Coordinates of C-alpha atoms in Angstrom, one line a residue:
M1 CA -52.0 13.5 -102.9
E2 CA -51.0 17.0 -103.8
M3 CA -51.3 18.0 -100.1
A4 CA -49.1 15.1 -99.0
D5 CA -46.5 16.2 -101.5
Q6 CA -46.6 19.7 -100.1
K7 CA -46.0 18.4 -96.6
T8 CA -43.0 16.3 -97.8
V9 CA -41.5 19.3 -99.6
A10 CA -42.0 21.5 -96.4
K11 CA -40.3 18.9 -94.2
T12 CA -37.4 18.5 -96.7
A13 CA -36.8 22.2 -96.8
V14 CA -36.8 22.5 -93.1
S15 CA -34.3 19.6 -92.8
N16 CA -32.0 21.1 -95.4
N17 CA -31.8 24.3 -93.3
G18 CA -30.5 22.2 -90.4
I19 CA -33.7 22.6 -88.3
Q20 CA -35.4 19.6 -86.7
P21 CA -38.4 18.7 -88.9
K22 CA -41.8 19.1 -87.3
A23 CA -45.1 17.3 -88.0
I24 CA -48.3 19.3 -88.5
E25 CA -49.5 18.2 -85.0
D26 CA -46.6 20.0 -83.4
F27 CA -48.2 23.3 -84.3
D28 CA -51.5 22.5 -82.5
P29 CA -52.2 24.6 -79.4
P30 CA -51.2 22.9 -76.1
A31 CA -54.0 20.9 -74.5
K32 CA -55.7 22.5 -71.6
P33 CA -54.4 20.8 -68.4
H34 CA -56.7 18.6 -66.4
R35 CA -57.8 19.6 -62.9
N36 CA -55.1 18.6 -60.5
K37 CA -56.7 15.9 -58.3
Y38 CA -54.6 16.7 -55.3
A39 CA -55.3 20.4 -55.3
L40 CA -59.0 19.6 -55.9
A41 CA -59.1 17.3 -52.9
Y42 CA -57.2 19.6 -50.6
A43 CA -59.3 22.7 -51.6
T44 CA -62.5 20.7 -51.0
F45 CA -61.6 19.6 -47.5
A46 CA -60.4 23.1 -46.6
S47 CA -63.4 24.9 -48.0
M48 CA -65.8 22.6 -46.3
T49 CA -65.2 24.5 -43.1
S50 CA -67.2 27.3 -44.7
V51 CA -70.3 25.1 -44.4
L52 CA -70.3 26.1 -40.7
L53 CA -71.1 29.7 -41.4
G54 CA -73.6 28.8 -44.1
Y55 CA -75.5 26.4 -41.8
D56 CA -75.6 29.0 -39.1
I57 CA -77.0 31.7 -41.4
G58 CA -79.6 29.4 -42.9
V59 CA -80.8 27.7 -39.7
M60 CA -81.0 31.0 -37.8
S61 CA -83.4 32.5 -40.3
G62 CA -86.0 29.8 -39.4
A63 CA -85.0 29.0 -35.8
V64 CA -85.6 32.6 -34.8
I65 CA -89.3 32.2 -35.5
Y66 CA -89.5 29.6 -32.8
I67 CA -87.0 31.2 -30.5
K68 CA -89.1 34.4 -30.4
K69 CA -92.2 32.4 -29.4
D70 CA -90.4 30.2 -26.8
L71 CA -88.2 32.8 -25.1
N72 CA -90.7 35.7 -25.7
I73 CA -88.1 38.1 -27.1
T74 CA -88.6 41.4 -28.9
D75 CA -87.8 42.3 -32.6
V76 CA -84.7 44.2 -31.4
E77 CA -83.5 41.1 -29.5
V78 CA -84.2 39.0 -32.7
E79 CA -82.0 41.4 -34.7
V80 CA -79.2 41.2 -32.2
L81 CA -79.4 37.4 -31.9
T82 CA -79.4 37.1 -35.7
G83 CA -76.6 39.5 -36.6
I84 CA -74.3 39.3 -33.6
L85 CA -72.4 36.2 -34.8
S86 CA -70.9 38.4 -37.6
V87 CA -69.6 40.8 -35.0
Y88 CA -68.3 38.0 -32.8
S89 CA -66.5 36.5 -35.8
L90 CA -64.4 39.6 -36.0
L91 CA -62.4 38.3 -33.1
G92 CA -61.8 35.0 -34.8
S93 CA -60.8 36.6 -38.1
A94 CA -58.4 39.0 -36.3
M95 CA -56.8 36.1 -34.4
A96 CA -56.7 33.8 -37.4
G97 CA -54.1 35.8 -39.3
W98 CA -51.6 35.6 -36.5
T99 CA -52.6 32.0 -35.6
S100 CA -52.2 30.7 -39.1
D101 CA -48.7 32.2 -39.4
W102 CA -47.8 30.6 -36.0
I103 CA -49.2 27.1 -36.1
G104 CA -49.9 26.8 -39.9
R105 CA -52.9 27.0 -42.1
R106 CA -53.9 23.4 -41.6
Y107 CA -54.1 23.4 -37.8
T108 CA -55.9 26.7 -37.8
I109 CA -58.7 25.0 -39.9
V110 CA -58.8 22.3 -37.2
L111 CA -59.1 24.9 -34.5
A112 CA -61.9 26.6 -36.3
G113 CA -64.0 23.4 -36.4
A114 CA -63.3 22.6 -32.7
I115 CA -64.4 26.1 -31.6
F116 CA -67.6 26.0 -33.7
F117 CA -68.5 22.6 -32.3
I118 CA -68.4 23.9 -28.8
G119 CA -70.5 26.9 -29.7
A120 CA -73.1 24.8 -31.4
L121 CA -73.4 22.6 -28.3
L122 CA -73.8 25.7 -26.1
M123 CA -76.6 27.0 -28.4
G124 CA -78.3 23.7 -28.5
F125 CA -78.5 23.4 -24.7
A126 CA -79.2 27.1 -24.0
P127 CA -81.8 27.5 -21.3
N128 CA -82.3 31.3 -21.9
Y129 CA -81.5 34.2 -24.1
A130 CA -78.3 35.2 -22.3
F131 CA -76.8 31.7 -22.5
L132 CA -77.8 31.5 -26.2
M133 CA -75.9 34.7 -26.8
F134 CA -72.8 33.2 -25.1
G135 CA -73.1 30.2 -27.5
R136 CA -73.3 32.6 -30.4
F137 CA -70.1 34.3 -29.1
V138 CA -68.1 31.0 -29.1
A139 CA -69.5 29.9 -32.5
G140 CA -68.8 33.3 -34.0
I141 CA -65.1 33.0 -33.1
G142 CA -65.0 29.6 -34.9
V143 CA -66.8 31.1 -37.9
G144 CA -64.3 34.0 -38.1
Y145 CA -61.4 31.5 -38.1
A146 CA -63.0 29.4 -40.9
L147 CA -63.9 32.4 -43.1
M148 CA -60.4 33.8 -43.0
I149 CA -58.2 30.6 -43.3
A150 CA -60.1 28.4 -45.9
P151 CA -59.6 30.7 -48.9
V152 CA -56.0 31.6 -48.0
Y153 CA -55.1 27.9 -47.7
T154 CA -56.9 27.0 -51.0
A155 CA -55.2 29.9 -52.9
E156 CA -51.8 28.8 -51.7
V157 CA -52.1 25.1 -52.8
S158 CA -53.9 25.8 -56.1
P159 CA -52.1 26.0 -59.5
A160 CA -52.7 29.3 -61.4
S161 CA -54.8 27.5 -64.0
S162 CA -57.6 26.6 -61.6
R163 CA -57.1 28.9 -58.6
G164 CA -60.4 30.8 -59.2
F165 CA -62.3 27.5 -59.6
L166 CA -60.8 26.1 -56.4
T167 CA -60.9 29.2 -54.2
S168 CA -64.6 29.7 -55.0
F169 CA -65.3 26.4 -53.2
S170 CA -65.5 28.3 -50.0
E171 CA -68.5 30.2 -51.2
V172 CA -70.0 26.9 -52.6
F173 CA -69.9 25.3 -49.2
I174 CA -71.3 28.5 -47.5
N175 CA -74.3 28.2 -49.9
G176 CA -74.5 24.4 -49.3
G177 CA -74.6 25.1 -45.6
I178 CA -77.4 27.7 -46.0
L179 CA -79.4 25.1 -47.9
L180 CA -78.8 22.5 -45.2
G181 CA -79.8 25.1 -42.5
Y182 CA -83.1 25.8 -44.4
I183 CA -83.8 22.0 -44.7
S184 CA -83.0 21.5 -41.0
N185 CA -85.5 24.3 -40.1
Y186 CA -88.2 22.5 -42.0
A187 CA -87.3 19.0 -40.6
F188 CA -87.2 20.0 -36.9
S189 CA -90.2 22.4 -37.1
K190 CA -92.5 19.5 -36.4
L191 CA -91.0 18.9 -32.9
R192 CA -92.4 20.6 -29.8
L193 CA -91.6 24.3 -29.5
N194 CA -88.9 24.2 -26.8
L195 CA -87.0 21.3 -28.5
G196 CA -87.2 22.1 -32.2
W197 CA -85.1 25.2 -32.4
R198 CA -82.5 23.7 -30.0
M199 CA -82.1 20.7 -32.3
M200 CA -81.8 23.1 -35.3
L201 CA -78.9 24.9 -33.7
G202 CA -77.2 21.9 -31.9
V203 CA -76.8 19.5 -34.9
G204 CA -74.7 22.2 -36.6
G205 CA -71.8 21.0 -34.5
I206 CA -71.8 17.4 -36.0
P207 CA -70.1 18.4 -39.3
A208 CA -67.4 20.3 -37.5
V209 CA -66.1 17.1 -35.9
F210 CA -65.7 15.2 -39.1
L211 CA -64.2 18.3 -40.9
A212 CA -61.6 18.6 -38.2
F213 CA -60.4 15.0 -38.6
G214 CA -60.6 15.2 -42.4
V215 CA -58.3 18.3 -42.5
L216 CA -55.6 16.4 -40.6
A217 CA -55.1 14.2 -43.6
M218 CA -54.2 17.3 -45.7
P219 CA -50.6 18.6 -46.2
E220 CA -49.6 22.1 -45.0
S221 CA -49.6 25.0 -47.4
P222 CA -46.4 25.1 -49.4
R223 CA -46.1 28.9 -48.9
W224 CA -46.3 28.5 -45.1
L225 CA -43.7 25.7 -45.2
I226 CA -41.3 27.8 -47.2
M227 CA -41.8 30.8 -44.8
Q228 CA -40.7 28.4 -42.0
G229 CA -37.7 27.2 -44.0
R230 CA -39.0 23.7 -44.8
L231 CA -38.1 23.6 -48.5
G232 CA -38.1 19.8 -48.6
D233 CA -41.7 19.5 -47.4
A234 CA -42.8 22.4 -49.7
K235 CA -41.3 20.7 -52.8
L236 CA -43.4 17.6 -52.1
V237 CA -46.6 19.5 -51.8
L238 CA -45.8 21.7 -54.9
A239 CA -45.0 18.6 -57.0
K240 CA -48.5 17.2 -56.2
T241 CA -50.5 20.4 -56.6
S242 CA -48.9 21.8 -59.7
D243 CA -50.0 21.1 -63.3
S244 CA -46.4 20.3 -64.4
K245 CA -42.9 19.9 -63.0
E246 CA -42.0 23.3 -64.7
E247 CA -44.9 25.0 -62.9
A248 CA -43.8 23.5 -59.6
A249 CA -40.3 24.8 -60.1
L250 CA -41.6 28.2 -61.0
R251 CA -43.9 28.4 -58.0
L252 CA -41.1 27.3 -55.7
A253 CA -38.8 30.0 -57.1
D254 CA -41.4 32.7 -56.8
I255 CA -42.1 31.8 -53.1
K256 CA -38.4 31.6 -52.3
E257 CA -37.9 35.0 -53.7
A258 CA -40.8 36.5 -51.7
A259 CA -39.5 34.8 -48.5
G260 CA -36.0 36.2 -49.0
I261 CA -34.4 32.7 -49.6
P262 CA -31.4 32.8 -52.1
E263 CA -32.2 31.0 -55.4
E264 CA -29.2 28.7 -54.9
S265 CA -30.5 27.4 -51.5
N266 CA -32.0 24.0 -52.1
D267 CA -31.5 22.2 -48.8
D268 CA -34.5 20.6 -47.2
I269 CA -34.2 23.0 -44.2
V270 CA -33.0 26.5 -44.7
K271 CA -32.8 29.7 -42.7
V272 CA -35.5 32.3 -43.5
T273 CA -34.6 36.0 -43.0
K274 CA -38.2 37.2 -43.6
R275 CA -39.9 34.7 -41.2
S276 CA -43.7 35.0 -41.3
T277 CA -44.4 35.7 -37.6
G278 CA -46.1 39.1 -38.1
E279 CA -43.1 41.4 -37.6
G280 CA -43.8 44.7 -39.4
V281 CA -46.9 43.4 -41.2
W282 CA -49.3 45.8 -39.7
R283 CA -46.9 48.7 -40.3
D284 CA -46.6 47.8 -44.0
L285 CA -50.3 47.2 -44.3
L286 CA -51.8 50.2 -42.5
L287 CA -49.2 52.7 -41.3
H288 CA -46.7 53.0 -44.2
P289 CA -48.1 51.1 -47.1
T290 CA -46.6 51.4 -50.6
P291 CA -48.9 52.7 -53.4
S292 CA -49.3 49.1 -54.6
I293 CA -50.3 47.8 -51.1
R294 CA -52.7 50.7 -50.5
H295 CA -54.4 50.0 -53.8
I296 CA -54.6 46.2 -53.0
L297 CA -56.1 47.1 -49.5
I298 CA -58.7 49.4 -51.0
C299 CA -59.8 46.8 -53.5
A300 CA -59.9 44.0 -50.9
I301 CA -61.8 46.0 -48.3
G302 CA -64.1 47.5 -50.9
I303 CA -65.2 44.3 -52.5
H304 CA -66.0 42.7 -49.1
F305 CA -67.9 45.8 -48.0
F306 CA -70.1 45.9 -51.1
Q307 CA -70.7 42.2 -51.0
Q308 CA -72.6 42.6 -47.7
A309 CA -73.8 46.2 -48.1
S310 CA -75.8 45.3 -51.2
G311 CA -78.3 43.4 -49.0
I312 CA -77.6 39.7 -49.3
D313 CA -77.9 39.0 -45.6
A314 CA -81.2 40.8 -45.4
V315 CA -82.6 38.4 -48.1
V316 CA -81.0 35.2 -46.7
L317 CA -81.6 35.8 -43.0
Y318 CA -84.9 37.5 -43.2
S319 CA -86.5 35.8 -46.2
P320 CA -89.4 34.4 -44.0
R321 CA -90.2 38.0 -43.1
I322 CA -90.1 39.1 -46.8
F323 CA -92.4 36.2 -47.8
E324 CA -94.7 37.1 -44.9
K325 CA -94.9 40.7 -46.3
V326 CA -96.0 39.4 -49.7
G327 CA -98.8 37.3 -48.1
I328 CA -97.3 33.9 -47.2
T329 CA -98.4 33.5 -43.5
S330 CA -98.0 29.8 -42.9
S331 CA -94.7 28.9 -41.1
D332 CA -94.4 25.7 -43.2
K333 CA -94.9 27.6 -46.4
K334 CA -92.4 30.3 -45.4
L335 CA -89.8 27.6 -44.6
L336 CA -90.4 25.8 -47.9
A337 CA -90.0 29.1 -49.8
T338 CA -86.7 29.7 -48.0
I339 CA -85.6 26.2 -49.2
A340 CA -86.2 27.4 -52.7
V341 CA -84.0 30.4 -52.1
G342 CA -81.2 28.2 -50.8
F343 CA -81.6 25.7 -53.7
V344 CA -81.3 28.5 -56.3
K345 CA -78.4 30.1 -54.5
T346 CA -76.5 26.8 -54.4
M347 CA -77.1 25.9 -58.0
F348 CA -75.9 29.2 -59.3
I349 CA -72.8 29.2 -57.1
L350 CA -71.9 25.8 -58.7
V351 CA -72.2 27.4 -62.1
A352 CA -70.0 30.3 -61.0
T353 CA -67.1 27.9 -60.0
F354 CA -66.7 26.8 -63.6
L355 CA -66.9 30.3 -65.0
L356 CA -64.3 32.0 -62.8
D357 CA -61.2 30.7 -64.6
W358 CA -62.9 30.7 -68.0
V359 CA -64.7 34.1 -68.2
G360 CA -62.5 35.9 -65.7
R361 CA -63.2 37.8 -62.4
R362 CA -64.1 41.2 -63.8
P363 CA -66.7 40.3 -66.4
L364 CA -68.4 37.9 -64.1
L365 CA -68.4 40.4 -61.2
L366 CA -69.8 43.3 -63.3
S367 CA -72.5 41.1 -64.9
S368 CA -73.5 39.8 -61.4
V369 CA -73.8 43.3 -59.9
G370 CA -75.7 44.5 -62.9
G371 CA -78.3 41.7 -62.5
M372 CA -78.5 42.4 -58.7
I373 CA -79.3 46.1 -59.4
F374 CA -82.2 45.1 -61.7
S375 CA -83.5 42.5 -59.2
L376 CA -83.3 44.8 -56.2
G377 CA -85.2 47.5 -58.1
S378 CA -87.9 45.1 -59.1
L379 CA -88.2 43.7 -55.5
G380 CA -88.4 47.2 -54.0
M381 CA -91.0 48.3 -56.5
C382 CA -93.2 45.2 -56.0
L383 CA -93.0 45.3 -52.2
T384 CA -93.9 49.0 -52.3
I385 CA -97.0 48.2 -54.5
I386 CA -98.1 45.4 -52.2
N387 CA -97.5 47.5 -49.1
N388 CA -99.8 50.3 -50.4
S389 CA -102.4 48.0 -51.8
H390 CA -105.6 47.0 -49.9
T391 CA -106.1 43.9 -52.0
K392 CA -103.9 40.9 -52.8
L393 CA -102.2 41.5 -56.1
M394 CA -101.1 38.0 -57.3
W395 CA -98.9 39.4 -60.1
A396 CA -97.0 41.5 -57.6
V397 CA -96.6 38.5 -55.2
I398 CA -95.2 36.4 -58.1
M399 CA -92.9 39.2 -59.1
C400 CA -91.6 39.6 -55.6
I401 CA -90.8 35.9 -55.3
A402 CA -89.2 35.9 -58.7
S403 CA -87.1 39.0 -57.8
V404 CA -85.8 37.3 -54.6
L405 CA -84.8 34.2 -56.6
S406 CA -83.2 36.2 -59.4
Y407 CA -81.3 38.4 -56.9
V408 CA -79.7 35.4 -55.1
A409 CA -79.0 33.8 -58.5
F410 CA -77.2 36.9 -59.8
F411 CA -75.4 37.3 -56.4
S412 CA -74.2 33.8 -56.5
I413 CA -72.9 33.9 -60.1
G414 CA -70.2 36.6 -59.2
M415 CA -70.6 38.8 -56.1
G416 CA -70.8 35.7 -53.9
P417 CA -67.6 33.8 -54.8
I418 CA -65.4 36.5 -56.2
P419 CA -64.6 38.6 -53.0
S420 CA -62.9 35.6 -51.3
V421 CA -61.2 34.5 -54.6
Y422 CA -60.0 38.0 -55.4
S423 CA -58.8 39.2 -52.0
S424 CA -57.0 35.9 -51.2
E425 CA -54.9 36.2 -54.3
I426 CA -53.9 39.8 -54.6
F427 CA -51.9 40.3 -51.3
P428 CA -48.1 39.6 -51.3
L429 CA -47.1 36.5 -49.5
R430 CA -45.8 38.1 -46.3
L431 CA -49.0 40.2 -45.9
R432 CA -51.5 37.7 -47.2
A433 CA -52.8 36.2 -43.9
Q434 CA -53.2 39.6 -42.2
G435 CA -54.4 41.4 -45.3
Y436 CA -57.1 38.8 -45.9
A437 CA -58.1 39.0 -42.2
I438 CA -58.7 42.7 -42.5
S439 CA -60.9 42.1 -45.6
V440 CA -62.9 39.5 -43.7
A441 CA -63.2 41.8 -40.8
M442 CA -64.9 44.4 -43.0
N443 CA -67.1 41.7 -44.4
R444 CA -68.3 40.7 -40.9
V445 CA -68.7 44.3 -39.6
T446 CA -70.9 45.2 -42.6
S447 CA -72.8 41.9 -42.3
G448 CA -73.4 42.4 -38.6
V449 CA -74.6 46.0 -39.0
L450 CA -77.0 45.1 -41.8
S451 CA -78.3 42.0 -39.9
M452 CA -78.8 43.8 -36.6
T453 CA -80.6 46.8 -38.2
F454 CA -82.7 45.4 -41.1
L455 CA -86.0 45.1 -39.2
S456 CA -85.6 48.6 -37.7
L457 CA -84.6 49.9 -41.2
Y458 CA -87.6 48.6 -43.0
K459 CA -89.9 49.9 -40.2
A460 CA -88.4 53.3 -40.7
I461 CA -88.3 53.6 -44.5
T462 CA -90.7 50.7 -45.5
I463 CA -89.5 47.4 -46.7
G464 CA -89.6 48.5 -50.3
G465 CA -87.5 51.6 -49.4
A466 CA -84.9 49.3 -47.8
F467 CA -84.4 47.4 -51.1
F468 CA -84.2 50.6 -53.1
L469 CA -81.4 51.6 -50.7
F470 CA -79.6 48.3 -51.4
M471 CA -80.0 49.0 -55.1
A472 CA -78.3 52.4 -54.8
I473 CA -75.4 50.8 -53.0
A474 CA -75.1 48.1 -55.7
C475 CA -74.9 50.9 -58.3
V476 CA -71.9 52.5 -56.5
A477 CA -70.3 49.0 -56.2
W478 CA -70.5 48.6 -60.0
V479 CA -68.7 51.8 -60.6
F480 CA -66.0 51.0 -58.0
F481 CA -65.3 47.5 -59.5
Y482 CA -65.2 48.8 -63.1
T483 CA -62.8 51.7 -62.2
L484 CA -60.4 50.3 -59.6
M485 CA -60.2 46.5 -59.9
P486 CA -57.7 44.8 -62.3
E487 CA -58.3 41.4 -63.8
T488 CA -56.3 38.6 -62.0
Q489 CA -57.3 35.6 -64.1
G490 CA -54.4 33.4 -64.9
R491 CA -51.8 35.5 -63.1
T492 CA -49.4 33.9 -60.6
L493 CA -49.9 35.1 -57.0
E494 CA -46.4 36.6 -56.9
E495 CA -46.9 38.9 -60.0
M496 CA -50.1 40.4 -58.7
G497 CA -48.3 43.5 -57.3
Q498 CA -47.5 44.7 -60.7
F499 CA -51.1 45.5 -61.4
F500 CA -51.7 47.6 -58.4
G501 CA -50.5 51.1 -57.4
K502 CA -51.7 52.7 -60.7
Y503 CA -55.4 52.8 -59.6
T504 CA -57.4 53.7 -62.7
N505 CA -54.3 53.2 -65.0
W506 CA -53.9 49.5 -64.3
R507 CA -55.0 48.5 -67.9
S508 CA -51.8 49.9 -69.5
V509 CA -49.7 47.8 -67.1
A510 CA -51.7 44.7 -67.9
R511 CA -51.1 45.3 -71.7
E512 CA -47.3 45.7 -71.1
I513 CA -47.1 42.5 -69.1
D514 CA -49.1 40.6 -71.8
M515 CA -46.8 42.0 -74.5
Q516 CA -43.7 40.8 -72.5
R517 CA -45.3 37.4 -72.1
N518 CA -46.0 37.1 -75.8
K519 CA -42.5 38.2 -76.7
A520 CA -41.0 35.6 -74.3
V521 CA -43.1 32.9 -76.0
V522 CA -42.1 33.9 -79.5
D523 CA -38.4 34.1 -78.4
S524 CA -38.6 30.6 -76.9
N525 CA -39.9 29.2 -80.1

């Protein structure tokens, strides 16, 4: 009763001062917005193109066992066959930046699926090693397109509240594709030798057809529409993919400013002075970058380099070889063990998607790399012990398998999804497509070099030594991330530039922006 009287007195006092009375409920914090169903659907369809790369990685790890027997190729040819797709994908990534600015993000995704479908058919019908390599070339171009465009499109349709969650879908589908590839290996391994591996590679083209038609039902990216002067279409997309009308208006204003469109221009079709056709982009990115753009480029290239240089493709592509080194000699058992790797990798990437917008990019990334360092050290030590032992040490075998599984788990929780999320959101609008393409190019070069040299590397310095090398690279990566990379969680795409250019002093800038935000909130109340 006394508490009710206090509420009445408080309300009366407020009313007497001429201020609108408020209920206690008015002081509750705002409810967290629900996931936007349109942004979720569009991001899912776009990111599904990444399953093409994942399937190729997973299926090649097992198919190469049978290809080597059927075509009688050497270990060097195995290395080249396995890793060359990453190099070929460079051409697709380089072309995707220009293509997506020309025909739009959506049709570029369709093009990626069509190219990969042709490549998968060529590999499935390959009569010899040379023809198989040509199929890898075509499929690689499609993979390069898909890798570059899916995260860019997703970042551009996503509201800030769930951008990390949605952009990480690309990595989720890569891992799902890897798992499907591993399962395909096991399913078709029972067929006769010259048919099994061709079925493994050929069926990868089937999802590409369905993906291409599904993407046609999606709208174009609002940022690309505005860069083409199509404000009316962009408003419709922003209204669907924003958490509120206010956020849609804010996103529209930010993109109009970046595109050089006057604030008062609200016609459905307007003239754009900074049309996104690539003029001056390479100059601003590489030849005469501002301190902010240079910092962004270093972070984007660095995170993609360390993602691959820390050894993930060695584990995913050559896991049957690793399991063979620990004493698993049966082809069926090796393929079943790789399925376990794919399952763990996929489960932990799903966990990561929900943590990205809750925990933040930096804490998740640093924790992930820290766990990878521990797992790589454990794997290197156990493989060295097994390699120098004349008897089978069951505890070392179990530790090796556990280290492989813990390594892919820690990788998937942060180092897997964050590079595509981070590098797709930090570039300014005009430079985004080409900037992200450069990042993906570094990713593919590093992946190709690692994939095409791993067998030769472990023969030169032992397999344990190879994983100690990856551990040392992961240590350097942790220092790089801690020192140079600002947190981007919850920031709009158009305000990212304020965090970059200060290099190690970005924390003070972040504090100033947060203080300004808090002051604005207080003033508005």
